[in-house]
Coordinates of C-alpha atoms and ligand atoms in Angstrom, one line a residue:
Chain A
M1 CA -59.2 112.0 10.1
T2 CA -57.4 110.7 6.3
R3 CA -57.6 112.1 3.2
I4 CA -56.0 110.2 0.8
T5 CA -56.8 111.1 -2.5
S6 CA -57.3 108.0 -4.7
P7 CA -54.7 107.6 -7.7
N8 CA -56.2 107.7 -11.2
A9 CA -56.1 104.4 -12.2
T10 CA -57.8 104.5 -15.6
P11 CA -55.1 104.8 -18.4
T12 CA -56.2 107.3 -20.8
N13 CA -53.9 106.8 -23.6
N14 CA -53.7 103.8 -25.8
P15 CA -50.8 102.0 -26.6
G16 CA -49.9 102.4 -30.5
S17 CA -49.7 99.3 -32.5
Y18 CA -47.4 96.4 -32.4
Q19 CA -47.8 96.0 -36.0
G20 CA -44.4 94.7 -37.8
V21 CA -42.8 92.5 -35.2
A22 CA -42.8 88.9 -35.0
L23 CA -42.1 86.2 -32.1
V24 CA -40.3 82.9 -32.9
A25 CA -38.7 80.2 -31.3
A26 CA -40.8 79.5 -28.1
S27 CA -38.5 77.2 -26.0
S28 CA -38.7 75.5 -22.6
I29 CA -35.8 74.2 -20.5
K30 CA -37.2 71.0 -19.1
Y31 CA -38.1 72.2 -15.2
S32 CA -36.3 70.6 -12.3
R33 CA -37.7 70.8 -8.5
Q34 CA -34.1 70.9 -7.5
S35 CA -30.7 71.5 -9.7
H36 CA -27.4 72.3 -8.9
H37 CA -27.6 74.7 -12.1
G38 CA -27.4 78.2 -11.5
A39 CA -29.7 81.0 -13.0
P40 CA -26.9 81.8 -15.7
W41 CA -27.4 77.8 -16.9
F42 CA -31.0 77.7 -17.4
I43 CA -31.0 81.4 -19.4
G44 CA -28.0 80.4 -21.8
R45 CA -29.6 76.9 -22.3
T46 CA -32.6 78.4 -23.0
L47 CA -31.0 80.9 -25.2
H48 CA -28.7 77.8 -26.9
K49 CA -32.0 75.9 -27.9
M50 CA -33.6 79.1 -29.4
L51 CA -30.3 79.8 -31.6
M52 CA -30.3 76.0 -32.7
E53 CA -33.9 75.8 -33.5
T54 CA -33.8 78.8 -36.1
G55 CA -30.1 78.4 -37.5
I56 CA -29.7 82.1 -35.8
K57 CA -26.1 82.8 -35.0
K58 CA -25.2 84.0 -31.2
A59 CA -23.3 87.1 -32.7
E60 CA -26.9 88.2 -34.5
V61 CA -28.7 88.3 -31.5
D62 CA -28.3 92.3 -30.4
G63 CA -31.0 92.6 -28.1
L64 CA -31.1 90.7 -24.5
A65 CA -34.3 91.1 -22.0
V66 CA -34.3 89.0 -18.8
S67 CA -36.0 88.1 -15.9
S68 CA -34.9 86.2 -12.9
F69 CA -35.3 85.8 -9.1
S70 CA -31.7 84.1 -8.8
L71 CA -29.0 86.1 -10.3
G72 CA -27.5 87.1 -7.2
A73 CA -24.6 89.3 -7.5
D74 CA -25.4 89.3 -11.6
S75 CA -27.9 91.5 -13.5
A76 CA -28.6 91.2 -17.0
V77 CA -25.2 92.9 -18.2
N78 CA -23.0 90.5 -16.6
L79 CA -25.1 87.7 -18.8
T80 CA -23.7 89.4 -21.4
Q81 CA -20.0 88.5 -20.5
H82 CA -21.1 85.1 -19.6
F83 CA -22.6 84.2 -22.8
Q84 CA -20.1 86.6 -24.7
L85 CA -23.0 88.9 -26.3
T86 CA -22.6 92.0 -27.2
P87 CA -26.1 93.5 -27.2
R88 CA -26.7 97.0 -28.2
W89 CA -30.2 96.7 -26.3
I90 CA -30.7 95.0 -22.9
E91 CA -33.8 95.2 -20.2
Q92 CA -34.1 93.8 -17.0
L93 CA -37.8 92.9 -15.8
P94 CA -37.9 91.8 -12.6
Y95 CA -41.8 91.6 -12.4
G96 CA -42.2 87.9 -11.6
G97 CA -44.9 86.7 -13.3
A98 CA -45.7 89.8 -15.3
S99 CA -42.5 89.6 -16.8
G100 CA -43.0 87.9 -19.7
V101 CA -45.4 90.3 -21.1
I102 CA -44.1 93.1 -20.0
A103 CA -40.7 92.2 -21.7
L104 CA -42.6 91.7 -25.0
R105 CA -43.8 95.2 -24.8
R106 CA -40.5 96.7 -24.4
A107 CA -38.8 94.5 -27.1
A108 CA -41.4 94.9 -29.2
R109 CA -41.0 99.1 -29.4
A110 CA -37.1 98.7 -29.5
I111 CA -38.1 96.1 -32.9
Q112 CA -40.1 98.7 -34.2
C113 CA -37.6 101.7 -33.6
G114 CA -35.0 100.0 -35.0
D115 CA -33.0 100.0 -31.5
A116 CA -32.3 96.2 -32.1
H117 CA -32.8 93.6 -34.9
I118 CA -33.2 90.5 -33.1
I119 CA -34.2 90.2 -28.9
A120 CA -33.6 87.0 -26.9
C121 CA -36.3 87.6 -24.3
I122 CA -35.7 84.9 -21.4
G123 CA -36.8 84.0 -17.9
G124 CA -34.8 81.5 -16.0
D125 CA -34.6 80.5 -12.3
A126 CA -32.7 78.3 -9.8
A127 CA -33.8 76.2 -7.6
F128 CA -31.0 75.3 -5.2
H129 CA -31.8 73.4 -1.2
R130 CA -34.0 75.8 0.6
S131 CA -33.6 78.7 -1.7
F132 CA -37.2 79.2 -2.0
E133 CA -37.8 79.8 1.5
A134 CA -35.0 82.7 1.3
T135 CA -36.9 84.1 -1.4
A136 CA -40.4 83.9 0.3
S137 CA -39.0 85.4 3.4
Q138 CA -37.5 88.6 1.6
F139 CA -39.4 89.3 -1.2
S140 CA -40.1 92.8 -0.6
N141 CA -39.5 95.3 2.1
F142 CA -43.1 95.4 3.2
T143 CA -42.6 91.2 3.4
I144 CA -40.1 91.3 5.7
D145 CA -41.5 93.6 8.3
S146 CA -45.2 93.0 7.8
S147 CA -46.5 89.7 6.2
F148 CA -44.0 87.2 6.6
P149 CA -43.6 87.4 10.4
Y150 CA -47.4 86.0 10.7
G151 CA -46.7 82.6 9.9
G152 CA -44.2 82.3 7.5
G153 CA -46.2 80.8 4.8
G154 CA -44.8 82.7 2.0
P155 CA -47.2 83.7 -0.8
N156 CA -49.5 80.7 0.6
A157 CA -50.8 82.7 3.4
A158 CA -51.3 86.2 1.5
F159 CA -53.1 84.0 -1.5
A160 CA -55.2 82.2 1.1
L161 CA -56.8 85.2 3.1
I162 CA -57.7 86.4 -0.7
T163 CA -59.2 83.2 -1.6
Q164 CA -61.0 83.0 1.3
H165 CA -62.6 86.5 1.1
Y166 CA -63.3 85.7 -2.6
M167 CA -65.3 82.6 -1.8
D168 CA -67.2 84.7 1.2
E169 CA -68.3 87.3 -1.3
Y170 CA -69.0 85.4 -4.5
G171 CA -69.8 82.0 -3.3
A172 CA -66.9 80.3 -5.4
K173 CA -66.5 76.6 -4.0
R174 CA -63.4 74.4 -4.0
E175 CA -65.3 72.4 -6.1
D176 CA -64.9 75.2 -8.8
F177 CA -61.1 75.7 -8.4
A178 CA -60.9 72.2 -8.9
H179 CA -62.4 72.6 -12.2
I180 CA -59.6 74.6 -13.1
A181 CA -56.8 72.5 -11.8
L182 CA -57.9 69.3 -12.6
A183 CA -58.2 70.4 -16.4
Q184 CA -55.0 72.0 -16.4
R185 CA -53.7 68.8 -15.2
Y186 CA -55.2 67.1 -18.3
N187 CA -53.4 68.9 -20.4
A188 CA -50.0 68.4 -18.2
N189 CA -50.1 64.8 -19.0
H190 CA -50.3 65.8 -23.0
Y191 CA -47.4 68.1 -22.4
P192 CA -44.3 65.6 -21.4
A193 CA -42.2 68.5 -19.9
A194 CA -44.7 69.2 -16.8
L195 CA -43.6 68.0 -13.6
L196 CA -46.5 66.6 -12.7
G197 CA -47.4 65.4 -16.0
H198 CA -47.1 61.8 -15.4
K199 CA -49.7 62.1 -12.6
T200 CA -53.5 62.3 -13.2
L201 CA -55.4 64.3 -10.8
T202 CA -58.8 63.5 -9.5
E203 CA -61.7 65.5 -8.1
Y204 CA -61.3 63.4 -4.7
Q205 CA -57.5 63.8 -4.7
Y206 CA -57.9 67.5 -5.0
L207 CA -60.7 67.6 -2.5
N208 CA -59.1 65.5 -0.1
A209 CA -55.3 66.8 -0.2
R210 CA -53.1 68.1 2.4
R211 CA -54.5 71.3 4.2
I212 CA -51.7 74.2 3.2
A213 CA -53.4 77.0 4.3
G214 CA -57.1 78.1 5.1
P215 CA -59.0 76.9 1.8
L216 CA -55.7 76.3 0.0
H217 CA -54.7 72.8 0.1
L218 CA -51.9 71.2 -1.4
F219 CA -52.9 71.0 -5.7
D220 CA -53.7 74.6 -4.9
C221 CA -50.4 75.6 -4.6
V222 CA -47.8 75.9 -7.5
M223 CA -44.4 73.7 -6.9
P224 CA -41.5 75.7 -7.0
C225 CA -38.9 74.7 -9.2
A226 CA -35.9 75.5 -11.6
G227 CA -36.2 76.1 -15.1
G228 CA -36.0 78.2 -18.3
E229 CA -38.6 79.6 -21.2
G230 CA -37.7 82.5 -24.0
F231 CA -38.5 83.6 -27.3
L232 CA -37.0 85.8 -29.7
M233 CA -38.5 89.0 -31.0
M234 CA -37.4 90.5 -34.8
S235 CA -39.4 92.3 -37.3
E236 CA -41.8 90.2 -39.3
A237 CA -39.9 90.9 -42.6
R238 CA -37.0 89.0 -40.6
A239 CA -39.1 86.6 -39.9
R240 CA -40.4 85.8 -43.2
H241 CA -36.9 86.2 -44.8
L242 CA -35.4 83.4 -42.8
K243 CA -38.7 81.3 -43.2
L244 CA -39.5 81.0 -39.7
R245 CA -43.0 80.1 -38.2
Y246 CA -43.9 83.2 -36.5
C247 CA -47.1 85.0 -34.3
L248 CA -47.7 88.7 -34.1
I249 CA -49.2 91.1 -31.6
L250 CA -52.4 92.4 -31.9
A251 CA -52.7 94.4 -28.8
A252 CA -51.0 94.6 -25.0
D253 CA -51.1 96.8 -22.3
E254 CA -49.9 96.7 -18.7
L255 CA -51.4 98.9 -15.3
H256 CA -49.7 98.1 -12.1
N257 CA -51.1 98.7 -8.1
A258 CA -54.5 99.4 -9.8
H259 CA -57.7 99.5 -7.3
P260 CA -55.9 100.8 -4.3
Q261 CA -59.0 101.3 -2.6
D262 CA -59.9 97.6 -2.9
E263 CA -59.9 96.3 0.7
V264 CA -58.9 93.1 -0.7
Q265 CA -57.6 91.9 -3.8
I266 CA -60.6 90.7 -5.8
R267 CA -59.3 92.1 -9.2
A268 CA -55.8 93.9 -10.9
G269 CA -55.2 96.2 -14.0
W270 CA -56.9 94.4 -16.7
S271 CA -60.3 95.5 -15.6
E272 CA -59.1 98.9 -16.8
Y273 CA -57.4 98.2 -20.4
V274 CA -59.3 95.0 -21.3
D275 CA -61.6 96.9 -23.3
S276 CA -58.9 98.9 -25.5
L277 CA -57.0 95.5 -25.6
Y278 CA -60.2 94.2 -27.7
N279 CA -60.6 97.2 -29.7
N280 CA -57.3 97.5 -30.7
A281 CA -57.0 93.7 -31.9
G282 CA -60.4 93.9 -33.5
L283 CA -61.7 91.2 -31.6
A284 CA -64.2 90.2 -28.7
A285 CA -63.8 87.5 -26.1
N286 CA -65.6 84.9 -28.1
D287 CA -63.0 85.3 -30.6
I288 CA -59.9 84.1 -28.3
D289 CA -59.1 80.6 -29.1
I290 CA -57.0 80.0 -26.5
L291 CA -56.5 81.8 -23.4
Q292 CA -53.3 81.6 -20.8
T293 CA -53.7 82.8 -17.3
Y294 CA -51.1 83.5 -14.6
D295 CA -52.4 80.5 -12.3
D296 CA -50.1 80.8 -9.2
Y297 CA -53.4 80.1 -7.5
P298 CA -56.9 79.1 -8.8
V299 CA -58.6 81.9 -7.5
I300 CA -56.2 84.5 -9.6
S301 CA -57.1 82.4 -13.0
M302 CA -60.8 82.9 -12.1
M303 CA -60.2 86.8 -11.5
Q304 CA -58.4 86.6 -14.3
F305 CA -61.8 85.0 -16.6
E306 CA -63.7 88.2 -15.0
D307 CA -61.2 91.1 -15.7
L308 CA -60.4 89.7 -19.1
G309 CA -64.3 89.8 -20.0
F310 CA -64.9 85.8 -20.3
C311 CA -67.6 86.4 -17.5
D312 CA -68.8 89.2 -15.5
K313 CA -67.1 90.1 -11.8
G314 CA -68.4 87.1 -9.6
D315 CA -69.2 84.9 -12.4
G316 CA -66.1 83.2 -12.5
P317 CA -67.4 80.2 -10.4
D318 CA -70.6 79.8 -12.8
F319 CA -67.8 80.5 -16.0
V320 CA -65.9 77.4 -14.8
R321 CA -68.7 75.1 -14.1
R322 CA -70.1 76.1 -17.8
T323 CA -66.8 75.9 -19.6
D324 CA -64.5 73.2 -20.9
L325 CA -60.7 73.9 -20.2
R326 CA -59.2 71.8 -22.0
F327 CA -57.0 71.9 -24.9
D328 CA -58.4 69.1 -26.8
R329 CA -62.0 70.6 -26.0
T330 CA -63.0 67.1 -25.3
G331 CA -64.6 68.0 -21.7
P332 CA -68.4 67.8 -21.8
E333 CA -69.4 71.3 -21.1
K334 CA -70.6 73.1 -24.0
N335 CA -68.4 76.2 -23.6
K336 CA -65.0 75.6 -25.0
L337 CA -61.7 77.6 -24.1
P338 CA -58.3 75.5 -24.3
H339 CA -57.0 77.5 -21.0
N340 CA -53.6 77.1 -19.7
T341 CA -52.6 74.2 -22.5
S342 CA -49.4 73.2 -21.3
G343 CA -50.7 72.5 -17.5
G344 CA -49.8 75.8 -16.1
Q345 CA -47.9 76.4 -13.3
L346 CA -50.3 74.4 -11.1
S347 CA -49.2 71.4 -13.1
V348 CA -45.6 72.0 -14.8
G349 CA -44.1 73.9 -11.9
Q350 CA -43.3 77.4 -11.1
A351 CA -39.9 78.0 -12.1
G352 CA -39.5 81.5 -10.7
A353 CA -39.6 84.4 -12.9
A354 CA -39.6 81.8 -15.8
A355 CA -43.2 81.3 -14.8
G356 CA -44.0 84.9 -16.2
Y357 CA -43.0 83.9 -19.7
M358 CA -44.0 80.4 -19.6
P359 CA -47.8 81.6 -21.0
L360 CA -46.4 83.4 -23.6
V361 CA -43.9 80.8 -24.8
E362 CA -46.7 78.2 -24.9
S363 CA -49.0 80.8 -26.6
I364 CA -46.4 80.8 -29.3
R365 CA -45.6 77.4 -29.3
Q366 CA -49.3 77.0 -29.9
L367 CA -50.0 79.5 -32.6
T368 CA -46.7 78.4 -34.7
G369 CA -47.8 74.9 -34.3
Y370 CA -45.0 73.6 -32.9
A371 CA -46.7 72.0 -29.8
E372 CA -46.7 68.3 -30.0
N373 CA -49.2 65.9 -27.9
N374 CA -50.9 68.9 -26.5
Q375 CA -51.7 71.5 -29.6
V376 CA -54.6 73.1 -30.0
S377 CA -56.7 72.7 -33.1
N378 CA -57.8 75.7 -35.4
A379 CA -56.1 78.3 -32.9
T380 CA -55.8 81.2 -34.6
H381 CA -56.0 83.8 -31.4
S382 CA -54.6 83.3 -28.5
M383 CA -55.0 85.9 -25.3
V384 CA -52.0 85.9 -22.3
S385 CA -51.9 87.7 -19.1
G386 CA -49.4 88.1 -16.6
F387 CA -49.8 88.8 -13.0
G388 CA -47.4 89.0 -10.3
M389 CA -45.5 90.6 -7.1
I390 CA -47.2 90.1 -3.8
N391 CA -45.6 93.2 -2.0
Y392 CA -47.9 93.0 0.8
D393 CA -51.5 91.7 0.6
R394 CA -52.0 91.9 -3.0
G395 CA -50.1 91.5 -6.4
L396 CA -49.3 94.7 -8.1
C397 CA -48.4 94.0 -11.4
S398 CA -51.1 93.1 -14.4
A399 CA -50.0 93.1 -18.0
A400 CA -52.5 91.4 -21.1
T401 CA -51.5 90.7 -24.8
I402 CA -53.7 89.5 -27.7
L403 CA -51.3 86.8 -30.1
K404 CA -52.3 86.1 -33.7
T405 CA -50.7 83.5 -35.9
G406 CA -48.7 84.8 -38.7
Q407 CA -47.9 83.1 -41.9
A408 CA -44.9 80.9 -42.0
Chain B
M1 CA -13.2 77.3 18.7
S2 CA -12.8 73.6 18.6
N3 CA -13.7 71.7 15.4
K4 CA -16.8 70.3 17.0
H5 CA -18.1 73.6 18.2
T6 CA -17.7 75.2 14.7
R7 CA -19.5 72.0 13.1
R8 CA -22.6 72.5 15.8
A9 CA -22.3 76.4 15.0
R10 CA -22.9 75.4 11.4
L11 CA -25.7 73.0 11.5
K12 CA -27.6 75.3 13.6
L13 CA -27.6 78.0 11.3
N14 CA -28.2 75.8 8.2
R15 CA -30.8 73.4 9.5
P16 CA -33.2 75.1 11.8
S17 CA -35.0 71.9 12.5
L18 CA -32.2 70.8 14.9
R19 CA -32.0 74.0 17.1
E20 CA -33.5 73.6 20.6
R21 CA -35.0 77.1 20.0
A22 CA -37.1 78.1 17.1
R23 CA -38.3 81.9 17.2
P24 CA -40.4 83.9 15.3
P25 CA -38.9 85.5 12.0
K26 CA -36.1 88.0 13.5
Q27 CA -35.5 89.7 10.2
R28 CA -36.9 93.7 9.6
T29 CA -35.8 96.2 7.7
P30 CA -34.7 99.7 9.4
M31 CA -38.2 100.6 8.9
G32 CA -39.5 97.5 10.6
Q33 CA -37.0 98.0 13.1
T34 CA -38.3 101.5 14.3
F35 CA -41.6 99.9 14.0
T36 CA -40.8 97.7 17.0
S37 CA -39.2 100.3 19.0
A38 CA -41.9 102.9 18.4
N39 CA -44.4 100.2 20.1
Y40 CA -42.4 98.8 23.0
S41 CA -44.4 102.1 25.1
G42 CA -47.7 102.1 22.9
V43 CA -50.5 99.7 22.4
L44 CA -50.8 100.1 18.8
V45 CA -48.2 102.8 17.1
M46 CA -48.0 104.4 13.6
Q47 CA -46.8 106.9 11.4
H48 CA -48.8 109.9 11.0
C49 CA -48.1 112.1 8.0
Q50 CA -47.5 115.7 9.6
Q51 CA -48.7 117.6 6.5
C52 CA -51.9 115.6 5.1
E53 CA -52.6 113.6 8.8
V54 CA -52.5 110.2 6.7
V55 CA -51.6 107.2 9.0
Q56 CA -49.8 104.4 6.8
Y57 CA -48.9 101.1 7.4
P58 CA -46.1 99.2 6.7
P59 CA -43.9 101.4 7.7
R60 CA -42.3 103.5 5.2
E61 CA -39.9 106.6 4.9
I62 CA -42.4 108.7 2.7
C63 CA -45.9 109.8 3.2
Q64 CA -47.9 107.7 0.4
N65 CA -50.2 110.3 0.0
C66 CA -48.5 113.6 0.1
L67 CA -44.9 112.1 -0.2
G68 CA -43.6 114.5 2.8
D69 CA -41.0 112.8 5.0
E70 CA -42.2 114.4 8.4
L71 CA -44.0 111.3 9.9
I72 CA -44.4 110.9 13.3
W73 CA -44.9 108.0 15.0
R74 CA -47.8 107.6 17.8
E75 CA -50.9 106.1 18.9
T76 CA -53.5 105.1 16.6
S77 CA -57.2 103.9 17.3
T78 CA -57.0 100.0 17.9
A79 CA -60.6 99.4 16.4
G80 CA -60.9 97.7 13.3
Y81 CA -63.3 95.1 11.4
L82 CA -62.1 91.7 9.8
L83 CA -61.3 91.3 5.9
S84 CA -60.2 88.1 5.7
R85 CA -59.1 85.1 8.1
I86 CA -57.4 81.9 7.4
E87 CA -55.7 78.7 9.5
L88 CA -52.3 78.1 8.6
H89 CA -51.7 74.4 8.3
H90 CA -47.8 74.8 6.6
S91 CA -44.9 77.1 7.3
L92 CA -41.4 77.6 5.9
W93 CA -40.5 78.7 9.3
E94 CA -39.3 76.3 11.9
Y95 CA -41.0 78.2 15.0
F96 CA -44.7 78.0 13.2
K97 CA -43.9 74.6 12.2
R98 CA -43.5 73.4 15.6
R99 CA -46.5 75.5 16.4
L100 CA -48.5 74.1 14.0
I101 CA -47.9 70.5 15.0
D102 CA -51.0 71.1 18.0
K103 CA -53.3 73.0 15.6
P104 CA -53.5 75.6 12.7
W105 CA -52.3 78.9 13.3
P106 CA -55.0 81.5 12.5
I107 CA -54.0 84.7 10.8
A108 CA -56.2 87.6 9.5
T109 CA -55.9 90.9 7.9
V110 CA -57.8 93.7 9.2
R111 CA -58.8 97.2 8.1
L112 CA -58.6 99.7 11.2
E113 CA -60.3 102.7 11.5
N114 CA -57.2 104.7 10.4
S115 CA -57.8 102.9 7.0
T116 CA -54.9 100.9 7.4
T117 CA -54.5 97.1 6.3
V118 CA -52.5 94.9 8.6
F119 CA -51.7 91.3 8.8
S120 CA -52.5 90.1 11.9
H121 CA -51.9 87.0 14.5
L122 CA -55.7 86.2 15.6
Y123 CA -56.3 85.3 18.9
L124 CA -59.4 82.9 18.2
A125 CA -60.3 82.5 22.0
S126 CA -61.3 85.9 22.4
F127 CA -64.5 85.1 20.1
G128 CA -65.4 82.4 22.6
D129 CA -67.0 79.3 21.0
L130 CA -67.4 80.4 17.8
P131 CA -65.5 78.5 15.1
L132 CA -63.0 80.2 12.4
E133 CA -66.1 80.3 9.7
A134 CA -68.4 81.8 11.8
I135 CA -66.1 85.1 12.3
R136 CA -66.9 86.7 9.1
K137 CA -65.8 89.8 6.9
G138 CA -66.4 92.7 8.8
T139 CA -66.8 91.5 12.4
A140 CA -65.3 94.2 14.9
V141 CA -62.0 93.7 16.2
Q142 CA -59.4 95.3 18.0
V143 CA -55.7 95.3 17.1
F144 CA -52.6 96.0 19.3
S145 CA -48.9 95.2 19.4
H146 CA -46.7 93.2 21.6
S147 CA -43.1 92.2 21.2
D148 CA -42.7 88.2 20.5
S149 CA -39.7 86.0 21.4
S150 CA -37.6 87.5 19.1
L151 CA -37.7 91.0 20.2
N152 CA -40.1 92.7 17.2
S153 CA -43.2 94.0 17.7
V154 CA -45.8 92.0 16.1
L155 CA -49.7 92.9 15.8
I156 CA -52.2 90.5 17.2
A157 CA -56.2 90.7 16.5
V158 CA -58.6 90.1 19.0
S159 CA -62.6 90.6 19.5
A160 CA -63.9 93.7 20.0
Q161 CA -65.4 92.8 23.3
C162 CA -62.1 91.6 24.8
D163 CA -60.4 94.1 27.3
I164 CA -57.2 95.1 26.4
S165 CA -56.9 98.1 28.0
Q166 CA -54.4 97.2 30.6
I167 CA -50.9 96.0 29.6
K168 CA -51.1 92.7 31.5
D169 CA -54.0 91.4 29.5
R170 CA -52.5 92.3 26.3
A171 CA -49.4 90.3 27.9
A172 CA -51.7 87.4 28.8
I173 CA -53.3 87.3 25.2
A174 CA -49.5 86.9 23.8
K175 CA -48.3 84.6 25.8
T176 CA -51.1 82.4 25.8
M177 CA -50.7 82.5 21.7
G178 CA -47.1 81.3 22.7
L179 CA -45.9 84.2 21.2
T180 CA -43.6 85.2 23.7
T181 CA -42.0 82.1 24.3
A182 CA -39.4 80.1 22.0
A183 CA -40.8 76.9 20.2
E184 CA -38.5 74.1 22.0
R185 CA -37.3 70.7 20.9
P186 CA -35.5 68.8 23.4
G187 CA -32.5 67.9 22.8
G188 CA -31.8 70.1 20.1
I189 CA -29.0 72.6 19.6
Ligands
ZN1 ZN1 -48.9 113.3 3.9

């Protein structure tokens, strides 16, 4: 007999306004499949790039938010001596694919309250020989005891089980997932920094790729790599004073370990706050010009289309069939939604915790007009979603934000 | 120790593919080790909360429901139903890489009667000639524990019709699956 009391997953509080906070200096450090550099190199070079682009001095940075799986014995505070920063506000966010949006939420409050004036938010990770294997085998205590011993597939095994279940439940086909992967590869072909951007991907190649686990084949899986992603946060007044192009936060929210009663993951916390997210932004789903989802596997992007209000639960396969996900809206489908405009992790690579910042950094780049060959035209609003931390049988973190272009 | 010996020991440690015998992941947390020893003498043993009677898995130190800490390891029902199942074609772990050379490795997630969800090895042969695709969500299964060749207790899911009442039946299944022997590489270190 069991009497589990179901946790109340519905947040009754509504986050306050994010008014007056500006995001600037979207910066990405070129990814590499393997690198002899450690995480501090990727994080430090990302910071360097942001300072070079804005003309802000290192000493002016008084806040630091960092996410990384590969800092080893170090934490965010150790990095302050690495870089000789003297911040009065630091934060470390070990939340994988949700790290970026969560960093944004924490840092925005610090800016609004005056706890810090210029905050660098950075995700960066190293990729040494066989380091991914070590990360996967020791991802969490539940992983060590209860999932990794069953095949040592790392996240592939857990997500294959989730993907297979979703396909059985909602009739999704591999061709539907191909639609997501192919559009992203097209986008990556226009984003020079993407690790796979120099290669095209056809539906035939996608469908006939090497089998990995269950329905997952090679092009459903991200390539682990090293890289860095970051942005600076400051008051809107300061961004204007410095004459920096910026974007604003219209709404943001997060919820973790939502829906524990679901036997297999078919959704995450987004479904619980998506309405208040749109309400606070004063927008509806069809006002979103760019959507960046967390695409560690295509099925997770499909769940985000559903949970973020672009279609109903279970209609994800139909939605992707009738929606053009290319950045330049050149696909044949009538419905247009530029999605993962740099190619996402599937085509750019998964640089550890930096992958949790990539959708956000790419959105800031797009909304400030700094994207190059993959610039989306006429884009004012971007939604960014984060997902992360497969502790055992499901991803726990969910976070989302809606950004708007600010005046330069 | 001779230089040669040290070099070989280091190679064995750093290059699992060169080992003569590869085994399933040995590493466990202290809670995982307790799960292993609790299951040495049972068909399926899990943590039961003394305060609220909830059964939980993966093992942890505190009751997930009432946060009580009086957790007793005892036998639980092996009955449950299938949630999802796949075949692995790729692994990060040398033991499975070798097993995968001949055929894919089936695994499943199962919802047990005690409301826990478990990852398990899936003994496909217990479903007769049914291909994996035909074993749908909701299919009745049984889950039992057995030690693997790293001497850890792992879970195995079989068809509800399969006889697992005797220890020799369960041992035969684990052996047939190759779980109780190392994956060997002739001429390895
Ligand atoms: Zn309890």
